[in-house]
Amino acid sequence: MVCSILENATKDDAELRDIIGDSIGNPEEMRRRVEERVRRKGPDILQQKTGSALPMPVSFRDFDPMDNHIWMEFYAPPTDKDIDLIGSVFRSFFVLGRLGGFNSMNMQLTQLPLNAPFRYSTEKAKEALDAFFHNIGDVEFQDNWGRIWVDLGTSDPVSLDVLINALTNVSFDHVGIKQLVFGGKNLGDWDEDLTSDQPDFKSYKI
């Protein structure tokens, strides 16, 4: 019975097929193959978290969603890998916002009663006002600070909730963010005169 289940499972699962091979019916060989797989893939499967276990504080300082900076203070200057990750988060954030994805007037599935079957009305979607980002700058980094200028246009605060959720998990799993600040000027002794051709300045082009 067990052998039959495994045989059927391997037909549709290439990775399982690669692990099991022709060892079905031979428990010792199957165990050996699984242990070998874990040895080879262990570093990928059990990848150590590199972020911070501390919660990421979030604050707002006279934040104008249509013309302001979002600031991040890191526990240490971010590496090139960290910069690529943070930049990718903001690029995804911008693409979704530019396409009108952050529109609280058209969140039909979220607003359904608990356990109700999913349904979607294109007529209701037409009634919702547009909610588009207008523009966003590149992500800039100096020392252990990063910032990005945003004009969130007619998008809703749900966009900020989504961004905070994403950066919270980035901070926990990948690169520790000491604080996230919406608004404010020249945090962390930010030097407006530094440019991209200077070693203390890095940026990620959105």
mmCIF file of N, CA and C in Angstrom, residues 54-120:
data_model
loop_
_atom_site.group_PDB
_atom_site.id
_atom_site.type_symbol
_atom_site.label_atom_id
_atom_site.label_comp_id
_atom_site.label_asym_id
_atom_site.label_seq_id
_atom_site.Cartn_x
_atom_site.Cartn_y
_atom_site.Cartn_z
ATOM 1 N N LEU A 54 14.733 41.585 17.036
ATOM 2 C CA LEU A 54 14.041 42.714 17.664
ATOM 3 C C LEU A 54 12.972 43.271 16.728
ATOM 4 N N PRO A 55 11.831 43.693 17.254
ATOM 5 C CA PRO A 55 10.787 44.283 16.413
ATOM 6 C C PRO A 55 11.293 45.557 15.737
ATOM 7 N N MET A 56 10.772 45.843 14.547
ATOM 8 C CA MET A 56 11.149 47.043 13.812
ATOM 9 C C MET A 56 10.186 48.177 14.174
ATOM 10 N N PRO A 57 10.642 49.190 14.935
ATOM 11 C CA PRO A 57 9.757 50.316 15.265
ATOM 12 C C PRO A 57 9.382 51.097 14.008
ATOM 13 N N VAL A 58 8.147 51.582 13.969
ATOM 14 C CA VAL A 58 7.642 52.376 12.845
ATOM 15 C C VAL A 58 7.106 53.692 13.394
ATOM 16 N N SER A 59 7.512 54.822 12.776
ATOM 17 C CA SER A 59 7.028 56.124 13.233
ATOM 18 C C SER A 59 6.749 57.025 12.036
ATOM 19 N N PHE A 60 5.969 58.087 12.287
ATOM 20 C CA PHE A 60 5.602 59.050 11.246
ATOM 21 C C PHE A 60 5.958 60.454 11.730
ATOM 22 N N ARG A 61 6.637 61.228 10.857
ATOM 23 C CA ARG A 61 7.057 62.585 11.205
ATOM 24 C C ARG A 61 6.539 63.557 10.153
ATOM 25 N N ASP A 62 5.329 64.084 10.384
ATOM 26 C CA ASP A 62 4.722 65.016 9.424
ATOM 27 C C ASP A 62 4.785 64.437 8.015
ATOM 28 N N PHE A 63 4.368 63.201 7.868
ATOM 29 C CA PHE A 63 4.498 62.503 6.590
ATOM 30 C C PHE A 63 3.458 62.992 5.595
ATOM 31 N N ASP A 64 3.922 63.503 4.465
ATOM 32 C CA ASP A 64 3.068 63.892 3.344
ATOM 33 C C ASP A 64 3.204 62.814 2.272
ATOM 34 N N PRO A 65 2.188 61.985 2.051
ATOM 35 C CA PRO A 65 2.315 60.868 1.109
ATOM 36 C C PRO A 65 2.623 61.291 -0.320
ATOM 37 N N MET A 66 2.390 62.576 -0.652
ATOM 38 C CA MET A 66 2.597 63.017 -2.022
ATOM 39 C C MET A 66 3.946 63.701 -2.228
ATOM 40 N N ASP A 67 4.719 63.859 -1.169
ATOM 41 C CA ASP A 67 6.044 64.477 -1.327
ATOM 42 C C ASP A 67 6.838 64.318 -0.039
ATOM 43 N N ASN A 68 7.466 63.163 0.118
ATOM 44 C CA ASN A 68 8.228 62.943 1.334
ATOM 45 C C ASN A 68 9.148 61.744 1.175
ATOM 46 N N HIS A 69 10.004 61.561 2.173
ATOM 47 C CA HIS A 69 10.919 60.421 2.174
ATOM 48 C C HIS A 69 10.457 59.354 3.160
ATOM 49 N N ILE A 70 10.783 58.121 2.833
ATOM 50 C CA ILE A 70 10.682 57.005 3.768
ATOM 51 C C ILE A 70 12.114 56.649 4.152
ATOM 52 N N TRP A 71 12.395 56.597 5.457
ATOM 53 C CA TRP A 71 13.750 56.379 5.957
ATOM 54 C C TRP A 71 13.871 55.024 6.644
ATOM 55 N N MET A 72 15.030 54.411 6.502
ATOM 56 C CA MET A 72 15.342 53.152 7.190
ATOM 57 C C MET A 72 16.696 53.283 7.872
ATOM 58 N N GLU A 73 16.724 53.013 9.163
ATOM 59 C CA GLU A 73 18.002 52.928 9.869
ATOM 60 C C GLU A 73 18.319 51.456 10.094
ATOM 61 N N PHE A 74 19.495 51.025 9.641
ATOM 62 C CA PHE A 74 19.916 49.633 9.785
ATOM 63 C C PHE A 74 20.842 49.498 10.989
ATOM 64 N N TYR A 75 20.988 48.278 11.466
ATOM 65 C CA TYR A 75 21.902 48.038 12.583
ATOM 66 C C TYR A 75 23.362 48.155 12.146
ATOM 67 N N ALA A 76 23.607 47.970 10.861
ATOM 68 C CA ALA A 76 24.959 48.083 10.297
ATOM 69 C C ALA A 76 24.814 48.522 8.848
ATOM 70 N N PRO A 77 25.853 49.117 8.253
ATOM 71 C CA PRO A 77 25.767 49.492 6.845
ATOM 72 C C PRO A 77 25.372 48.288 5.993
ATOM 73 N N PRO A 78 24.353 48.412 5.152
ATOM 74 C CA PRO A 78 23.895 47.271 4.360
ATOM 75 C C PRO A 78 24.917 46.845 3.313
ATOM 76 N N THR A 79 25.014 45.548 3.087
ATOM 77 C CA THR A 79 25.893 45.013 2.048
ATOM 78 C C THR A 79 25.232 45.198 0.687
ATOM 79 N N ASP A 80 25.986 44.904 -0.376
ATOM 80 C CA ASP A 80 25.413 44.990 -1.724
ATOM 81 C C ASP A 80 24.214 44.059 -1.863
ATOM 82 N N LYS A 81 24.298 42.883 -1.245
ATOM 83 C CA LYS A 81 23.180 41.935 -1.278
ATOM 84 C C LYS A 81 21.964 42.508 -0.560
ATOM 85 N N ASP A 82 22.195 43.158 0.582
ATOM 86 C CA ASP A 82 21.102 43.790 1.328
ATOM 87 C C ASP A 82 20.449 44.894 0.497
ATOM 88 N N ILE A 83 21.285 45.680 -0.171
ATOM 89 C CA ILE A 83 20.783 46.785 -0.992
ATOM 90 C C ILE A 83 19.917 46.258 -2.128
ATOM 91 N N ASP A 84 20.344 45.171 -2.757
ATOM 92 C CA ASP A 84 19.548 44.565 -3.830
ATOM 93 C C ASP A 84 18.193 44.099 -3.305
ATOM 94 N N LEU A 85 18.184 43.517 -2.121
ATOM 95 C CA LEU A 85 16.932 43.026 -1.545
ATOM 96 C C LEU A 85 15.988 44.177 -1.211
ATOM 97 N N ILE A 86 16.507 45.181 -0.498
ATOM 98 C CA ILE A 86 15.683 46.339 -0.136
ATOM 99 C C ILE A 86 15.171 47.035 -1.396
ATOM 100 N N GLY A 87 16.059 47.198 -2.378
ATOM 101 C CA GLY A 87 15.657 47.835 -3.627
ATOM 102 C C GLY A 87 14.571 47.062 -4.344
ATOM 103 N N SER A 88 14.666 45.739 -4.336
ATOM 104 C CA SER A 88 13.653 44.902 -4.993
ATOM 105 C C SER A 88 12.292 45.049 -4.321
ATOM 106 N N VAL A 89 12.301 45.190 -2.994
ATOM 107 C CA VAL A 89 11.043 45.393 -2.264
ATOM 108 C C VAL A 89 10.374 46.683 -2.726
ATOM 109 N N PHE A 90 11.148 47.770 -2.806
ATOM 110 C CA PHE A 90 10.566 49.050 -3.204
ATOM 111 C C PHE A 90 10.189 49.071 -4.683
ATOM 112 N N ARG A 91 10.927 48.366 -5.510
ATOM 113 C CA ARG A 91 10.552 48.288 -6.928
ATOM 114 C C ARG A 91 9.210 47.574 -7.071
ATOM 115 N N SER A 92 9.037 46.465 -6.358
ATOM 116 C CA SER A 92 7.761 45.740 -6.398
ATOM 117 C C SER A 92 6.630 46.616 -5.851
ATOM 118 N N PHE A 93 6.923 47.323 -4.764
ATOM 119 C CA PHE A 93 5.972 48.249 -4.150
ATOM 120 C C PHE A 93 5.514 49.287 -5.166
ATOM 121 N N PHE A 94 6.466 49.847 -5.917
ATOM 122 C CA PHE A 94 6.139 50.876 -6.901
ATOM 123 C C PHE A 94 5.321 50.313 -8.061
ATOM 124 N N VAL A 95 5.709 49.158 -8.568
ATOM 125 C CA VAL A 95 4.989 48.564 -9.698
ATOM 126 C C VAL A 95 3.527 48.317 -9.325
ATOM 127 N N LEU A 96 3.290 47.726 -8.162
ATOM 128 C CA LEU A 96 1.917 47.472 -7.725
ATOM 129 C C LEU A 96 1.142 48.778 -7.561
ATOM 130 N N GLY A 97 1.803 49.797 -6.981
ATOM 131 C CA GLY A 97 1.138 51.077 -6.791
ATOM 132 C C GLY A 97 0.852 51.784 -8.099
ATOM 133 N N ARG A 98 1.783 51.709 -9.043
ATOM 134 C CA ARG A 98 1.604 52.367 -10.347
ATOM 135 C C ARG A 98 0.462 51.727 -11.122
ATOM 136 N N LEU A 99 0.223 50.447 -10.872
ATOM 137 C CA LEU A 99 -0.862 49.732 -11.547
ATOM 138 C C LEU A 99 -2.190 49.839 -10.796
ATOM 139 N N GLY A 100 -2.210 50.594 -9.716
ATOM 140 C CA GLY A 100 -3.453 50.787 -8.980
ATOM 141 C C GLY A 100 -3.798 49.660 -8.034
ATOM 142 N N GLY A 101 -2.797 48.915 -7.603
ATOM 143 C CA GLY A 101 -3.055 47.752 -6.760
ATOM 144 C C GLY A 101 -3.481 48.070 -5.341
ATOM 145 N N PHE A 102 -3.150 49.276 -4.852
ATOM 146 C CA PHE A 102 -3.462 49.617 -3.457
ATOM 147 C C PHE A 102 -4.719 50.490 -3.413
ATOM 148 N N ASN A 103 -5.860 49.861 -3.617
ATOM 149 C CA ASN A 103 -7.130 50.583 -3.705
ATOM 150 C C ASN A 103 -8.115 49.989 -2.703
ATOM 151 N N SER A 104 -8.278 50.636 -1.560
ATOM 152 C CA SER A 104 -9.151 50.091 -0.514
ATOM 153 C C SER A 104 -10.623 50.152 -0.893
ATOM 154 N N MET A 105 -10.964 50.913 -1.940
ATOM 155 C CA MET A 105 -12.351 50.961 -2.383
ATOM 156 C C MET A 105 -12.722 49.742 -3.220
ATOM 157 N N ASN A 106 -11.731 48.959 -3.597
ATOM 158 C CA ASN A 106 -12.026 47.754 -4.377
ATOM 159 C C ASN A 106 -11.266 46.570 -3.778
ATOM 160 N N MET A 107 -11.622 46.237 -2.564
ATOM 161 C CA MET A 107 -11.038 45.078 -1.888
ATOM 162 C C MET A 107 -12.171 44.101 -1.573
ATOM 163 N N GLN A 108 -12.770 43.600 -2.640
ATOM 164 C CA GLN A 108 -14.005 42.830 -2.503
ATOM 165 C C GLN A 108 -13.815 41.530 -1.728
ATOM 166 N N LEU A 109 -12.730 40.839 -1.961
ATOM 167 C CA LEU A 109 -12.525 39.555 -1.293
ATOM 168 C C LEU A 109 -12.227 39.749 0.190
ATOM 169 N N THR A 110 -11.452 40.788 0.507
ATOM 170 C CA THR A 110 -11.150 41.083 1.911
ATOM 171 C C THR A 110 -12.410 41.428 2.692
ATOM 172 N N GLN A 111 -13.365 42.069 2.025
ATOM 173 C CA GLN A 111 -14.572 42.533 2.703
ATOM 174 C C GLN A 111 -15.681 41.488 2.774
ATOM 175 N N LEU A 112 -15.461 40.317 2.207
ATOM 176 C CA LEU A 112 -16.464 39.257 2.301
ATOM 177 C C LEU A 112 -16.571 38.752 3.737
ATOM 178 N N PRO A 113 -17.759 38.308 4.155
ATOM 179 C CA PRO A 113 -17.892 37.708 5.493
ATOM 180 C C PRO A 113 -16.999 36.480 5.632
ATOM 181 N N LEU A 114 -16.604 36.189 6.855
ATOM 182 C CA LEU A 114 -15.762 35.032 7.131
ATOM 183 C C LEU A 114 -16.443 33.759 6.633
ATOM 184 N N ASN A 115 -15.668 32.925 5.937
ATOM 185 C CA ASN A 115 -16.125 31.631 5.409
ATOM 186 C C ASN A 115 -17.088 31.746 4.231
ATOM 187 N N ALA A 116 -17.340 32.973 3.740
ATOM 188 C CA ALA A 116 -18.199 33.117 2.561
ATOM 189 C C ALA A 116 -17.432 32.678 1.316
ATOM 190 N N PRO A 117 -18.111 32.098 0.325
ATOM 191 C CA PRO A 117 -17.421 31.706 -0.914
ATOM 192 C C PRO A 117 -16.900 32.938 -1.647
ATOM 193 N N PHE A 118 -15.757 32.816 -2.305
ATOM 194 C CA PHE A 118 -15.186 33.935 -3.045
ATOM 195 C C PHE A 118 -16.081 34.291 -4.233
ATOM 196 N N ARG A 119 -16.233 35.575 -4.452
ATOM 197 C CA ARG A 119 -16.931 36.071 -5.643
ATOM 198 C C ARG A 119 -16.388 37.465 -5.947
ATOM 199 N N TYR A 120 -16.460 37.860 -7.209
ATOM 200 C CA TYR A 120 -15.887 39.141 -7.631
ATOM 201 C C TYR A 120 -16.814 39.787 -8.651
#
